């Protein structure tokens, strides 16, 4: 392996940590050693309502793919060995790098999408040319890693009903609501979901497939879109193993960056796959037995104010350099 300069590693790991994570918990830790870069699940960052670590693993997979994209834009190709140590299940990946002879504009553009991506919980307008986007996305995803299904209008109605059912099933779940409150507390920090990214009651009423967060009190935003007309994708896996969940996160990253690079807005959703009852409903819609993540994709008004990026933990907390 050619040694990657420390400043390049630091810069690309920081960019990789822009990946989305469950409640912005950022459950990853990177260790740079002489033999390469290693990704670990950080157990202390696993959210209480994620007892199987499923969502933490998906989050780490998204960060892993973000790293691959960021390194390519910096001129380094990543060779990834996933789940390399059977004695340490938290060791999720070992990454070695070889220097590339050239970097394409497309590779740079995809890395730029990491920095501009946002989780947008407001309603979306429909994608103008969905067929073209779907074709481009299909060329970048691998069915052997994870399955990506596009929901039609009838499917969406079922997902909306499943969303309503989720709210009913969660009604008396005090642990769930305490966790939501903890990760959406209205003060600044390096993790959690910022108040500005939550929606008000009237805004939430215009999105039929969404997690119910504590309500904000913003003036009504994006009023020109009376109802969400996004297209919804569902990402499913083949087996319920850590490697599969990691691959789900990598596929999620691909979907989000492809959409962002195309100028589209996205919102990642996992509320429908957290409970067995609603997960089975999603299984019926997709025809696949292990759905994990949903993604809303759509357009937003041109020249709309871009919200600031959500906070991230300091690099010193997530990267250990031991060269």
PDB file of C-alpha atoms in Angstrom:
ATOM      1  CA  UNK A   1       0.000   0.000   0.000  1.00  0.00           C
ATOM      2  CA  UNK A   2       1.245   3.478  -0.854  1.00  0.00           C
ATOM      3  CA  UNK A   3       1.171   5.652   2.254  1.00  0.00           C
ATOM      4  CA  UNK A   4      -1.530   8.307   2.139  1.00  0.00           C
ATOM      5  CA  UNK A   5      -0.423  11.683   3.537  1.00  0.00           C
ATOM      6  CA  UNK A   6      -1.873  12.301   6.993  1.00  0.00           C
ATOM      7  CA  UNK A   7      -3.536  15.554   5.950  1.00  0.00           C
ATOM      8  CA  UNK A   8      -5.321  13.765   3.102  1.00  0.00           C
ATOM      9  CA  UNK A   9      -6.553  11.045   5.465  1.00  0.00           C
ATOM     10  CA  UNK A  10      -7.805  13.626   7.940  1.00  0.00           C
ATOM     11  CA  UNK A  11      -9.586  15.631   5.258  1.00  0.00           C
ATOM     12  CA  UNK A  12     -11.270  12.627   3.659  1.00  0.00           C
ATOM     13  CA  UNK A  13     -12.310  11.046   6.966  1.00  0.00           C
ATOM     14  CA  UNK A  14     -13.883  14.363   7.952  1.00  0.00           C
ATOM     15  CA  UNK A  15     -15.807  14.314   4.680  1.00  0.00           C
ATOM     16  CA  UNK A  16     -16.801  10.665   5.195  1.00  0.00           C
ATOM     17  CA  UNK A  17     -18.261  11.617   8.559  1.00  0.00           C
ATOM     18  CA  UNK A  18     -20.783  13.820   6.739  1.00  0.00           C
ATOM     19  CA  UNK A  19     -22.639  10.545   6.091  1.00  0.00           C
ATOM     20  CA  UNK A  20     -26.142  10.319   7.562  1.00  0.00           C
ATOM     21  CA  UNK A  21     -26.623   8.302  10.732  1.00  0.00           C
ATOM     22  CA  UNK A  22     -29.558   7.265  12.898  1.00  0.00           C
ATOM     23  CA  UNK A  23     -30.549  10.410  14.834  1.00  0.00           C
ATOM     24  CA  UNK A  24     -27.140  11.817  13.820  1.00  0.00           C
ATOM     25  CA  UNK A  25     -25.531   9.523  16.384  1.00  0.00           C
ATOM     26  CA  UNK A  26     -22.336   9.079  14.291  1.00  0.00           C
ATOM     27  CA  UNK A  27     -21.498   5.581  15.612  1.00  0.00           C
ATOM     28  CA  UNK A  28     -18.144   5.217  13.880  1.00  0.00           C
ATOM     29  CA  UNK A  29     -14.474   5.355  14.755  1.00  0.00           C
ATOM     30  CA  UNK A  30     -11.577   5.371  12.306  1.00  0.00           C
ATOM     31  CA  UNK A  31      -8.036   4.207  13.059  1.00  0.00           C
ATOM     32  CA  UNK A  32      -5.172   4.992  10.679  1.00  0.00           C
ATOM     33  CA  UNK A  33      -2.296   2.499  10.990  1.00  0.00           C
ATOM     34  CA  UNK A  34       0.687   1.586   8.847  1.00  0.00           C
ATOM     35  CA  UNK A  35      -1.272  -1.149   7.071  1.00  0.00           C
ATOM     36  CA  UNK A  36      -4.186   1.115   6.159  1.00  0.00           C
ATOM     37  CA  UNK A  37      -7.306   2.738   7.548  1.00  0.00           C
ATOM     38  CA  UNK A  38      -9.730   0.780   9.724  1.00  0.00           C
ATOM     39  CA  UNK A  39     -13.403   1.443  10.433  1.00  0.00           C
ATOM     40  CA  UNK A  40     -14.918   0.353  13.739  1.00  0.00           C
ATOM     41  CA  UNK A  41     -18.404   0.494  15.161  1.00  0.00           C
ATOM     42  CA  UNK A  42     -18.326   2.583  18.339  1.00  0.00           C
ATOM     43  CA  UNK A  43     -20.688   0.748  20.754  1.00  0.00           C
ATOM     44  CA  UNK A  44     -21.063   3.753  23.057  1.00  0.00           C
ATOM     45  CA  UNK A  45     -22.657   5.683  20.171  1.00  0.00           C
ATOM     46  CA  UNK A  46     -25.385   3.117  19.469  1.00  0.00           C
ATOM     47  CA  UNK A  47     -28.823   4.607  20.153  1.00  0.00           C
ATOM     48  CA  UNK A  48     -30.929   2.943  22.855  1.00  0.00           C
ATOM     49  CA  UNK A  49     -33.741   2.220  20.387  1.00  0.00           C
ATOM     50  CA  UNK A  50     -31.325   0.324  18.115  1.00  0.00           C
ATOM     51  CA  UNK A  51     -30.711  -2.768  20.298  1.00  0.00           C
ATOM     52  CA  UNK A  52     -29.490  -5.003  17.452  1.00  0.00           C
ATOM     53  CA  UNK A  53     -27.128  -2.272  16.150  1.00  0.00           C
ATOM     54  CA  UNK A  54     -28.863  -2.554  12.782  1.00  0.00           C
ATOM     55  CA  UNK A  55     -29.136   1.169  12.177  1.00  0.00           C
ATOM     56  CA  UNK A  56     -25.648   1.834  13.510  1.00  0.00           C
ATOM     57  CA  UNK A  57     -24.218  -0.647  11.004  1.00  0.00           C
ATOM     58  CA  UNK A  58     -26.153   0.946   8.146  1.00  0.00           C
ATOM     59  CA  UNK A  59     -24.825   4.330   9.248  1.00  0.00           C
ATOM     60  CA  UNK A  60     -21.254   3.018   9.252  1.00  0.00           C
ATOM     61  CA  UNK A  61     -21.777   1.559   5.785  1.00  0.00           C
ATOM     62  CA  UNK A  62     -22.824   4.981   4.511  1.00  0.00           C
ATOM     63  CA  UNK A  63     -19.690   6.506   6.042  1.00  0.00           C
ATOM     64  CA  UNK A  64     -17.558   3.788   4.432  1.00  0.00           C
ATOM     65  CA  UNK A  65     -18.885   4.574   0.967  1.00  0.00           C
ATOM     66  CA  UNK A  66     -18.533   8.302   1.599  1.00  0.00           C
ATOM     67  CA  UNK A  67     -14.876   7.634   2.403  1.00  0.00           C
ATOM     68  CA  UNK A  68     -14.395   5.709  -0.842  1.00  0.00           C
ATOM     69  CA  UNK A  69     -15.885   8.616  -2.806  1.00  0.00           C
ATOM     70  CA  UNK A  70     -13.861  11.238  -0.923  1.00  0.00           C
ATOM     71  CA  UNK A  71     -10.604   9.324  -1.400  1.00  0.00           C
ATOM     72  CA  UNK A  72     -11.240   8.899  -5.123  1.00  0.00           C
ATOM     73  CA  UNK A  73     -11.663  12.657  -5.471  1.00  0.00           C
ATOM     74  CA  UNK A  74      -8.366  13.079  -3.601  1.00  0.00           C
ATOM     75  CA  UNK A  75      -6.634  10.736  -6.050  1.00  0.00           C
ATOM     76  CA  UNK A  76      -6.642   7.467  -4.103  1.00  0.00           C
ATOM     77  CA  UNK A  77      -8.448   4.233  -4.926  1.00  0.00           C
ATOM     78  CA  UNK A  78      -9.762   2.282  -1.930  1.00  0.00           C
ATOM     79  CA  UNK A  79      -9.579  -1.497  -1.632  1.00  0.00           C
ATOM     80  CA  UNK A  80     -12.041  -2.469   1.085  1.00  0.00           C
ATOM     81  CA  UNK A  81     -12.000  -5.674   3.129  1.00  0.00           C
ATOM     82  CA  UNK A  82     -15.344  -5.809   4.952  1.00  0.00           C
ATOM     83  CA  UNK A  83     -15.765  -7.482   8.359  1.00  0.00           C
ATOM     84  CA  UNK A  84     -12.116  -8.641   8.270  1.00  0.00           C
ATOM     85  CA  UNK A  85     -11.775  -9.955  11.828  1.00  0.00           C
ATOM     86  CA  UNK A  86     -14.177 -12.700  12.994  1.00  0.00           C
ATOM     87  CA  UNK A  87     -12.848 -12.217  16.534  1.00  0.00           C
ATOM     88  CA  UNK A  88     -13.912  -8.564  16.599  1.00  0.00           C
ATOM     89  CA  UNK A  89     -17.343  -7.950  15.119  1.00  0.00           C
ATOM     90  CA  UNK A  90     -16.969  -4.196  15.622  1.00  0.00           C
ATOM     91  CA  UNK A  91     -14.077  -4.117  13.148  1.00  0.00           C
ATOM     92  CA  UNK A  92     -16.173  -3.327  10.102  1.00  0.00           C
ATOM     93  CA  UNK A  93     -13.602  -2.640   7.405  1.00  0.00           C
ATOM     94  CA  UNK A  94      -9.913  -2.494   6.589  1.00  0.00           C
ATOM     95  CA  UNK A  95      -9.091  -0.120   3.758  1.00  0.00           C
ATOM     96  CA  UNK A  96      -5.884   0.049   1.747  1.00  0.00           C
ATOM     97  CA  UNK A  97      -5.173   2.678  -0.879  1.00  0.00           C
ATOM     98  CA  UNK A  98      -3.331   2.936  -4.165  1.00  0.00           C
ATOM     99  CA  UNK A  99      -2.587   6.247  -5.820  1.00  0.00           C
ATOM    100  CA  UNK A 100      -4.538   6.970  -8.992  1.00  0.00           C
ATOM    101  CA  UNK A 101      -3.017   8.441 -12.135  1.00  0.00           C
ATOM    102  CA  UNK A 102      -5.895  10.887 -12.671  1.00  0.00           C
ATOM    103  CA  UNK A 103      -9.113  12.136 -11.086  1.00  0.00           C
ATOM    104  CA  UNK A 104     -12.181  12.687 -13.252  1.00  0.00           C
ATOM    105  CA  UNK A 105     -14.610  15.598 -13.012  1.00  0.00           C
ATOM    106  CA  UNK A 106     -17.316  13.079 -12.166  1.00  0.00           C
ATOM    107  CA  UNK A 107     -15.346  11.819  -9.176  1.00  0.00           C
ATOM    108  CA  UNK A 108     -14.860  15.384  -7.933  1.00  0.00           C
ATOM    109  CA  UNK A 109     -18.537  16.184  -8.461  1.00  0.00           C
ATOM    110  CA  UNK A 110     -19.602  13.155  -6.455  1.00  0.00           C
ATOM    111  CA  UNK A 111     -17.368  14.153  -3.551  1.00  0.00           C
ATOM    112  CA  UNK A 112     -18.779  17.669  -3.683  1.00  0.00           C
ATOM    113  CA  UNK A 113     -22.227  16.109  -3.253  1.00  0.00           C
ATOM    114  CA  UNK A 114     -21.131  14.807   0.156  1.00  0.00           C
ATOM    115  CA  UNK A 115     -20.774  18.366   1.418  1.00  0.00           C
ATOM    116  CA  UNK A 116     -23.990  19.683  -0.139  1.00  0.00           C
ATOM    117  CA  UNK A 117     -26.317  16.804   0.804  1.00  0.00           C
ATOM    118  CA  UNK A 118     -28.936  17.543   3.445  1.00  0.00           C
ATOM    119  CA  UNK A 119     -31.705  15.500   5.069  1.00  0.00           C
ATOM    120  CA  UNK A 120     -34.803  17.462   4.047  1.00  0.00           C
ATOM    121  CA  UNK A 121     -38.010  16.611   5.941  1.00  0.00           C
ATOM    122  CA  UNK A 122     -40.207  19.107   4.067  1.00  0.00           C
ATOM    123  CA  UNK A 123     -42.462  18.142   1.116  1.00  0.00           C
ATOM    124  CA  UNK A 124     -40.887  17.698  -2.323  1.00  0.00           C
ATOM    125  CA  UNK A 125     -42.080  18.387  -5.846  1.00  0.00           C
ATOM    126  CA  UNK A 126     -41.890  15.417  -8.248  1.00  0.00           C
ATOM    127  CA  UNK A 127     -38.669  14.622 -10.105  1.00  0.00           C
ATOM    128  CA  UNK A 128     -39.003  16.086 -13.607  1.00  0.00           C
ATOM    129  CA  UNK A 129     -37.204  13.266 -15.433  1.00  0.00           C
ATOM    130  CA  UNK A 130     -37.382  10.288 -13.115  1.00  0.00           C
ATOM    131  CA  UNK A 131     -36.644   7.750 -15.856  1.00  0.00           C
ATOM    132  CA  UNK A 132     -33.255   9.314 -16.588  1.00  0.00           C
ATOM    133  CA  UNK A 133     -32.348   9.448 -12.912  1.00  0.00           C
ATOM    134  CA  UNK A 134     -33.469   5.869 -12.309  1.00  0.00           C
ATOM    135  CA  UNK A 135     -31.335   4.653 -15.210  1.00  0.00           C
ATOM    136  CA  UNK A 136     -28.287   6.494 -13.882  1.00  0.00           C
ATOM    137  CA  UNK A 137     -28.861   5.159 -10.372  1.00  0.00           C
ATOM    138  CA  UNK A 138     -29.275   1.579 -11.572  1.00  0.00           C
ATOM    139  CA  UNK A 139     -25.863   1.774 -13.229  1.00  0.00           C
ATOM    140  CA  UNK A 140     -24.266   2.559  -9.846  1.00  0.00           C
ATOM    141  CA  UNK A 141     -26.022   0.095  -7.532  1.00  0.00           C
ATOM    142  CA  UNK A 142     -25.333  -3.624  -7.257  1.00  0.00           C
ATOM    143  CA  UNK A 143     -28.225  -6.035  -6.637  1.00  0.00           C
ATOM    144  CA  UNK A 144     -25.749  -8.510  -5.187  1.00  0.00           C
ATOM    145  CA  UNK A 145     -25.084  -6.046  -2.351  1.00  0.00           C
ATOM    146  CA  UNK A 146     -28.585  -4.661  -1.781  1.00  0.00           C
ATOM    147  CA  UNK A 147     -31.877  -4.407  -3.647  1.00  0.00           C
ATOM    148  CA  UNK A 148     -33.349  -1.026  -4.577  1.00  0.00           C
ATOM    149  CA  UNK A 149     -37.077  -0.853  -5.395  1.00  0.00           C
ATOM    150  CA  UNK A 150     -39.019   2.142  -6.697  1.00  0.00           C
ATOM    151  CA  UNK A 151     -42.469   2.554  -5.169  1.00  0.00           C
ATOM    152  CA  UNK A 152     -45.472   3.389  -7.358  1.00  0.00           C
ATOM    153  CA  UNK A 153     -48.578   5.314  -6.246  1.00  0.00           C
ATOM    154  CA  UNK A 154     -50.338   2.224  -4.897  1.00  0.00           C
ATOM    155  CA  UNK A 155     -47.213   1.230  -2.978  1.00  0.00           C
ATOM    156  CA  UNK A 156     -47.001   4.718  -1.529  1.00  0.00           C
ATOM    157  CA  UNK A 157     -50.542   4.492  -0.182  1.00  0.00           C
ATOM    158  CA  UNK A 158     -49.547   1.320   1.655  1.00  0.00           C
ATOM    159  CA  UNK A 159     -46.456   3.023   3.055  1.00  0.00           C
ATOM    160  CA  UNK A 160     -48.563   5.962   4.243  1.00  0.00           C
ATOM    161  CA  UNK A 161     -50.897   3.554   6.029  1.00  0.00           C
ATOM    162  CA  UNK A 162     -47.890   1.836   7.570  1.00  0.00           C
ATOM    163  CA  UNK A 163     -46.661   5.233   8.780  1.00  0.00           C
ATOM    164  CA  UNK A 164     -49.996   5.848  10.515  1.00  0.00           C
ATOM    165  CA  UNK A 165     -49.797   2.385  12.061  1.00  0.00           C
ATOM    166  CA  UNK A 166     -46.282   3.104  13.329  1.00  0.00           C
ATOM    167  CA  UNK A 167     -47.570   6.155  15.188  1.00  0.00           C
ATOM    168  CA  UNK A 168     -50.306   4.049  16.786  1.00  0.00           C
ATOM    169  CA  UNK A 169     -47.928   1.261  17.803  1.00  0.00           C
ATOM    170  CA  UNK A 170     -45.444   3.746  19.266  1.00  0.00           C
ATOM    171  CA  UNK A 171     -48.059   5.723  21.211  1.00  0.00           C
ATOM    172  CA  UNK A 172     -47.265   4.204  24.619  1.00  0.00           C
ATOM    173  CA  UNK A 173     -43.574   3.519  23.960  1.00  0.00           C
ATOM    174  CA  UNK A 174     -41.999   5.823  26.536  1.00  0.00           C
ATOM    175  CA  UNK A 175     -38.442   4.687  25.770  1.00  0.00           C
ATOM    176  CA  UNK A 176     -38.891   5.562  22.109  1.00  0.00           C
ATOM    177  CA  UNK A 177     -40.174   9.062  22.865  1.00  0.00           C
ATOM    178  CA  UNK A 178     -37.543   9.699  25.523  1.00  0.00           C
ATOM    179  CA  UNK A 179     -34.883   8.775  22.978  1.00  0.00           C
ATOM    180  CA  UNK A 180     -36.415  11.088  20.377  1.00  0.00           C
ATOM    181  CA  UNK A 181     -36.415  13.929  22.879  1.00  0.00           C
ATOM    182  CA  UNK A 182     -32.801  13.217  23.803  1.00  0.00           C
ATOM    183  CA  UNK A 183     -31.576  13.333  20.207  1.00  0.00           C
ATOM    184  CA  UNK A 184     -33.653  16.386  19.231  1.00  0.00           C
ATOM    185  CA  UNK A 185     -32.964  18.537  22.296  1.00  0.00           C
ATOM    186  CA  UNK A 186     -33.176  22.248  21.324  1.00  0.00           C
ATOM    187  CA  UNK A 187     -29.572  23.185  22.076  1.00  0.00           C
ATOM    188  CA  UNK A 188     -26.441  23.119  19.974  1.00  0.00           C
ATOM    189  CA  UNK A 189     -24.139  20.129  20.106  1.00  0.00           C
ATOM    190  CA  UNK A 190     -21.916  17.984  17.922  1.00  0.00           C
ATOM    191  CA  UNK A 191     -24.546  15.285  17.418  1.00  0.00           C
ATOM    192  CA  UNK A 192     -28.310  14.850  17.344  1.00  0.00           C
ATOM    193  CA  UNK A 193     -30.905  16.448  15.078  1.00  0.00           C
ATOM    194  CA  UNK A 194     -30.912  20.266  14.986  1.00  0.00           C
ATOM    195  CA  UNK A 195     -34.147  22.059  15.791  1.00  0.00           C
ATOM    196  CA  UNK A 196     -34.072  23.844  12.424  1.00  0.00           C
ATOM    197  CA  UNK A 197     -34.281  20.540  10.558  1.00  0.00           C
ATOM    198  CA  UNK A 198     -37.499  19.472  12.296  1.00  0.00           C
ATOM    199  CA  UNK A 199     -40.906  20.315  10.859  1.00  0.00           C
ATOM    200  CA  UNK A 200     -43.942  22.104  12.227  1.00  0.00           C
ATOM    201  CA  UNK A 201     -47.380  20.517  12.522  1.00  0.00           C
ATOM    202  CA  UNK A 202     -48.616  22.078   9.272  1.00  0.00           C
ATOM    203  CA  UNK A 203     -45.435  21.123   7.426  1.00  0.00           C
ATOM    204  CA  UNK A 204     -45.644  17.560   8.707  1.00  0.00           C
ATOM    205  CA  UNK A 205     -49.238  17.211   7.546  1.00  0.00           C
ATOM    206  CA  UNK A 206     -48.044  17.662   3.949  1.00  0.00           C
ATOM    207  CA  UNK A 207     -45.696  14.645   4.069  1.00  0.00           C
ATOM    208  CA  UNK A 208     -47.517  11.315   4.251  1.00  0.00           C
ATOM    209  CA  UNK A 209     -44.494   9.009   4.709  1.00  0.00           C
ATOM    210  CA  UNK A 210     -42.296  10.370   7.494  1.00  0.00           C
ATOM    211  CA  UNK A 211     -41.173   9.772  11.056  1.00  0.00           C
ATOM    212  CA  UNK A 212     -43.080  11.798  13.660  1.00  0.00           C
ATOM    213  CA  UNK A 213     -40.500  13.921  15.463  1.00  0.00           C
ATOM    214  CA  UNK A 214     -41.134  16.505  18.183  1.00  0.00           C
ATOM    215  CA  UNK A 215     -42.734  19.469  16.430  1.00  0.00           C
ATOM    216  CA  UNK A 216     -40.952  22.726  15.726  1.00  0.00           C
ATOM    217  CA  UNK A 217     -42.599  26.147  15.612  1.00  0.00           C
ATOM    218  CA  UNK A 218     -41.225  27.481  12.353  1.00  0.00           C
ATOM    219  CA  UNK A 219     -43.282  29.694  10.055  1.00  0.00           C
ATOM    220  CA  UNK A 220     -44.678  27.484   7.298  1.00  0.00           C
ATOM    221  CA  UNK A 221     -41.902  26.678   4.826  1.00  0.00           C
ATOM    222  CA  UNK A 222     -42.206  25.644   1.193  1.00  0.00           C
ATOM    223  CA  UNK A 223     -45.952  26.502   1.049  1.00  0.00           C
ATOM    224  CA  UNK A 224     -45.919  26.301  -2.758  1.00  0.00           C
ATOM    225  CA  UNK A 225     -45.789  22.488  -2.440  1.00  0.00           C
ATOM    226  CA  UNK A 226     -49.128  21.530  -0.828  1.00  0.00           C
ATOM    227  CA  UNK A 227     -48.352  17.795  -0.602  1.00  0.00           C
ATOM    228  CA  UNK A 228     -45.256  15.654  -0.906  1.00  0.00           C
ATOM    229  CA  UNK A 229     -44.879  14.269  -4.424  1.00  0.00           C
ATOM    230  CA  UNK A 230     -41.516  12.609  -3.969  1.00  0.00           C
ATOM    231  CA  UNK A 231     -40.609   9.212  -5.331  1.00  0.00           C
ATOM    232  CA  UNK A 232     -39.819   6.677  -2.618  1.00  0.00           C
ATOM    233  CA  UNK A 233     -37.122   4.019  -2.867  1.00  0.00           C
ATOM    234  CA  UNK A 234     -36.782   1.027  -0.546  1.00  0.00           C
ATOM    235  CA  UNK A 235     -33.408  -0.618   0.059  1.00  0.00           C
ATOM    236  CA  UNK A 236     -33.523  -4.285   1.122  1.00  0.00           C
ATOM    237  CA  UNK A 237     -30.795  -6.793   1.975  1.00  0.00           C
ATOM    238  CA  UNK A 238     -30.345 -10.491   1.246  1.00  0.00           C
ATOM    239  CA  UNK A 239     -29.403 -11.672   4.732  1.00  0.00           C
ATOM    240  CA  UNK A 240     -29.551 -10.205   8.211  1.00  0.00           C
ATOM    241  CA  UNK A 241     -25.796 -10.222   8.789  1.00  0.00           C
ATOM    242  CA  UNK A 242     -23.451  -7.396   9.678  1.00  0.00           C
ATOM    243  CA  UNK A 243     -21.831  -7.454   6.256  1.00  0.00           C
ATOM    244  CA  UNK A 244     -25.241  -7.127   4.587  1.00  0.00           C
ATOM    245  CA  UNK A 245     -26.202  -4.191   6.798  1.00  0.00           C
ATOM    246  CA  UNK A 246     -22.886  -2.535   6.012  1.00  0.00           C
ATOM    247  CA  UNK A 247     -23.616  -3.013   2.310  1.00  0.00           C
ATOM    248  CA  UNK A 248     -27.071  -1.522   2.801  1.00  0.00           C
ATOM    249  CA  UNK A 249     -25.422   1.614   4.151  1.00  0.00           C
ATOM    250  CA  UNK A 250     -23.027   1.735   1.219  1.00  0.00           C
ATOM    251  CA  UNK A 251     -25.974   1.465  -1.166  1.00  0.00           C
ATOM    252  CA  UNK A 252     -27.792   4.195   0.753  1.00  0.00           C
ATOM    253  CA  UNK A 253     -24.757   6.430   0.290  1.00  0.00           C
ATOM    254  CA  UNK A 254     -24.782   5.744  -3.442  1.00  0.00           C
ATOM    255  CA  UNK A 255     -28.479   6.653  -3.688  1.00  0.00           C
ATOM    256  CA  UNK A 256     -28.072   9.869  -1.703  1.00  0.00           C
ATOM    257  CA  UNK A 257     -24.987  11.075  -3.547  1.00  0.00           C
ATOM    258  CA  UNK A 258     -26.410  10.209  -6.970  1.00  0.00           C
ATOM    259  CA  UNK A 259     -29.542  12.202  -6.122  1.00  0.00           C
ATOM    260  CA  UNK A 260     -27.628  15.142  -4.683  1.00  0.00           C
ATOM    261  CA  UNK A 261     -25.278  15.248  -7.667  1.00  0.00           C
ATOM    262  CA  UNK A 262     -28.369  15.386  -9.899  1.00  0.00           C
ATOM    263  CA  UNK A 263     -29.694  18.396  -7.974  1.00  0.00           C
ATOM    264  CA  UNK A 264     -32.390  16.453  -6.112  1.00  0.00           C
ATOM    265  CA  UNK A 265     -33.411  16.574  -2.455  1.00  0.00           C
ATOM    266  CA  UNK A 266     -33.514  13.486  -0.234  1.00  0.00           C
ATOM    267  CA  UNK A 267     -34.804  12.273   3.100  1.00  0.00           C
ATOM    268  CA  UNK A 268     -33.744   8.951   4.620  1.00  0.00           C
ATOM    269  CA  UNK A 269     -36.399   7.036   6.593  1.00  0.00           C
ATOM    270  CA  UNK A 270     -36.170   3.963   8.815  1.00  0.00           C
ATOM    271  CA  UNK A 271     -39.284   4.276  10.979  1.00  0.00           C
ATOM    272  CA  UNK A 272     -41.184   1.685   8.917  1.00  0.00           C
ATOM    273  CA  UNK A 273     -38.543  -1.009   9.357  1.00  0.00           C
ATOM    274  CA  UNK A 274     -38.049  -0.709  13.123  1.00  0.00           C
ATOM    275  CA  UNK A 275     -41.169  -2.634  14.176  1.00  0.00           C
ATOM    276  CA  UNK A 276     -41.975  -6.137  12.924  1.00  0.00           C
ATOM    277  CA  UNK A 277     -45.597  -5.286  12.076  1.00  0.00           C
ATOM    278  CA  UNK A 278     -44.813  -2.377   9.777  1.00  0.00           C
ATOM    279  CA  UNK A 279     -41.677  -4.019   8.405  1.00  0.00           C
ATOM    280  CA  UNK A 280     -43.823  -6.932   7.213  1.00  0.00           C
ATOM    281  CA  UNK A 281     -46.073  -4.433   5.419  1.00  0.00           C
ATOM    282  CA  UNK A 282     -43.042  -3.038   3.595  1.00  0.00           C
ATOM    283  CA  UNK A 283     -41.973  -6.598   2.765  1.00  0.00           C
ATOM    284  CA  UNK A 284     -45.331  -7.196   1.070  1.00  0.00           C
ATOM    285  CA  UNK A 285     -44.983  -4.023  -0.967  1.00  0.00           C
ATOM    286  CA  UNK A 286     -41.442  -4.753  -2.158  1.00  0.00           C
ATOM    287  CA  UNK A 287     -41.605  -8.528  -2.367  1.00  0.00           C
ATOM    288  CA  UNK A 288     -38.325  -8.699  -0.438  1.00  0.00           C
ATOM    289  CA  UNK A 289     -38.151 -10.060   3.092  1.00  0.00           C
ATOM    290  CA  UNK A 290     -35.558  -7.725   4.625  1.00  0.00           C
ATOM    291  CA  UNK A 291     -36.343  -4.059   3.840  1.00  0.00           C
ATOM    292  CA  UNK A 292     -34.100  -1.686   5.776  1.00  0.00           C
ATOM    293  CA  UNK A 293     -34.242   1.907   4.584  1.00  0.00           C
ATOM    294  CA  UNK A 294     -36.586   4.136   2.616  1.00  0.00           C
ATOM    295  CA  UNK A 295     -35.495   7.276   0.773  1.00  0.00           C
ATOM    296  CA  UNK A 296     -37.752  10.091  -0.420  1.00  0.00           C
ATOM    297  CA  UNK A 297     -36.358  11.822  -3.509  1.00  0.00           C
ATOM    298  CA  UNK A 298     -37.760  14.944  -5.123  1.00  0.00           C
ATOM    299  CA  UNK A 299     -37.210  18.502  -6.270  1.00  0.00           C
ATOM    300  CA  UNK A 300     -37.319  21.697  -4.231  1.00  0.00           C
ATOM    301  CA  UNK A 301     -37.843  25.295  -5.383  1.00  0.00           C
ATOM    302  CA  UNK A 302     -34.873  26.851  -7.132  1.00  0.00           C
ATOM    303  CA  UNK A 303     -32.835  29.396  -5.168  1.00  0.00           C
ATOM    304  CA  UNK A 304     -34.327  28.220  -1.888  1.00  0.00           C
ATOM    305  CA  UNK A 305     -32.131  28.923   1.136  1.00  0.00           C
ATOM    306  CA  UNK A 306     -29.873  25.963   1.885  1.00  0.00           C
ATOM    307  CA  UNK A 307     -29.860  25.144   5.595  1.00  0.00           C
ATOM    308  CA  UNK A 308     -26.512  24.856   7.357  1.00  0.00           C
ATOM    309  CA  UNK A 309     -25.007  21.377   7.616  1.00  0.00           C
ATOM    310  CA  UNK A 310     -25.962  19.328  10.643  1.00  0.00           C
ATOM    311  CA  UNK A 311     -23.261  19.207  13.318  1.00  0.00           C
ATOM    312  CA  UNK A 312     -20.575  16.565  13.452  1.00  0.00           C
ATOM    313  CA  UNK A 313     -18.289  15.362  16.222  1.00  0.00           C
ATOM    314  CA  UNK A 314     -14.760  16.817  16.210  1.00  0.00           C
ATOM    315  CA  UNK A 315     -12.320  14.895  14.054  1.00  0.00           C
ATOM    316  CA  UNK A 316     -10.168  14.112  17.100  1.00  0.00           C
ATOM    317  CA  UNK A 317     -13.087  12.114  18.538  1.00  0.00           C
ATOM    318  CA  UNK A 318     -13.616   9.939  15.471  1.00  0.00           C
ATOM    319  CA  UNK A 319     -10.109   9.466  14.043  1.00  0.00           C
ATOM    320  CA  UNK A 320      -7.089   7.927  15.754  1.00  0.00           C
ATOM    321  CA  UNK A 321      -3.797   8.199  13.868  1.00  0.00           C
ATOM    322  CA  UNK A 322      -1.270   5.536  14.859  1.00  0.00           C
ATOM    323  CA  UNK A 323       1.311   5.459  12.088  1.00  0.00           C
TER     324      UNK A 323
END
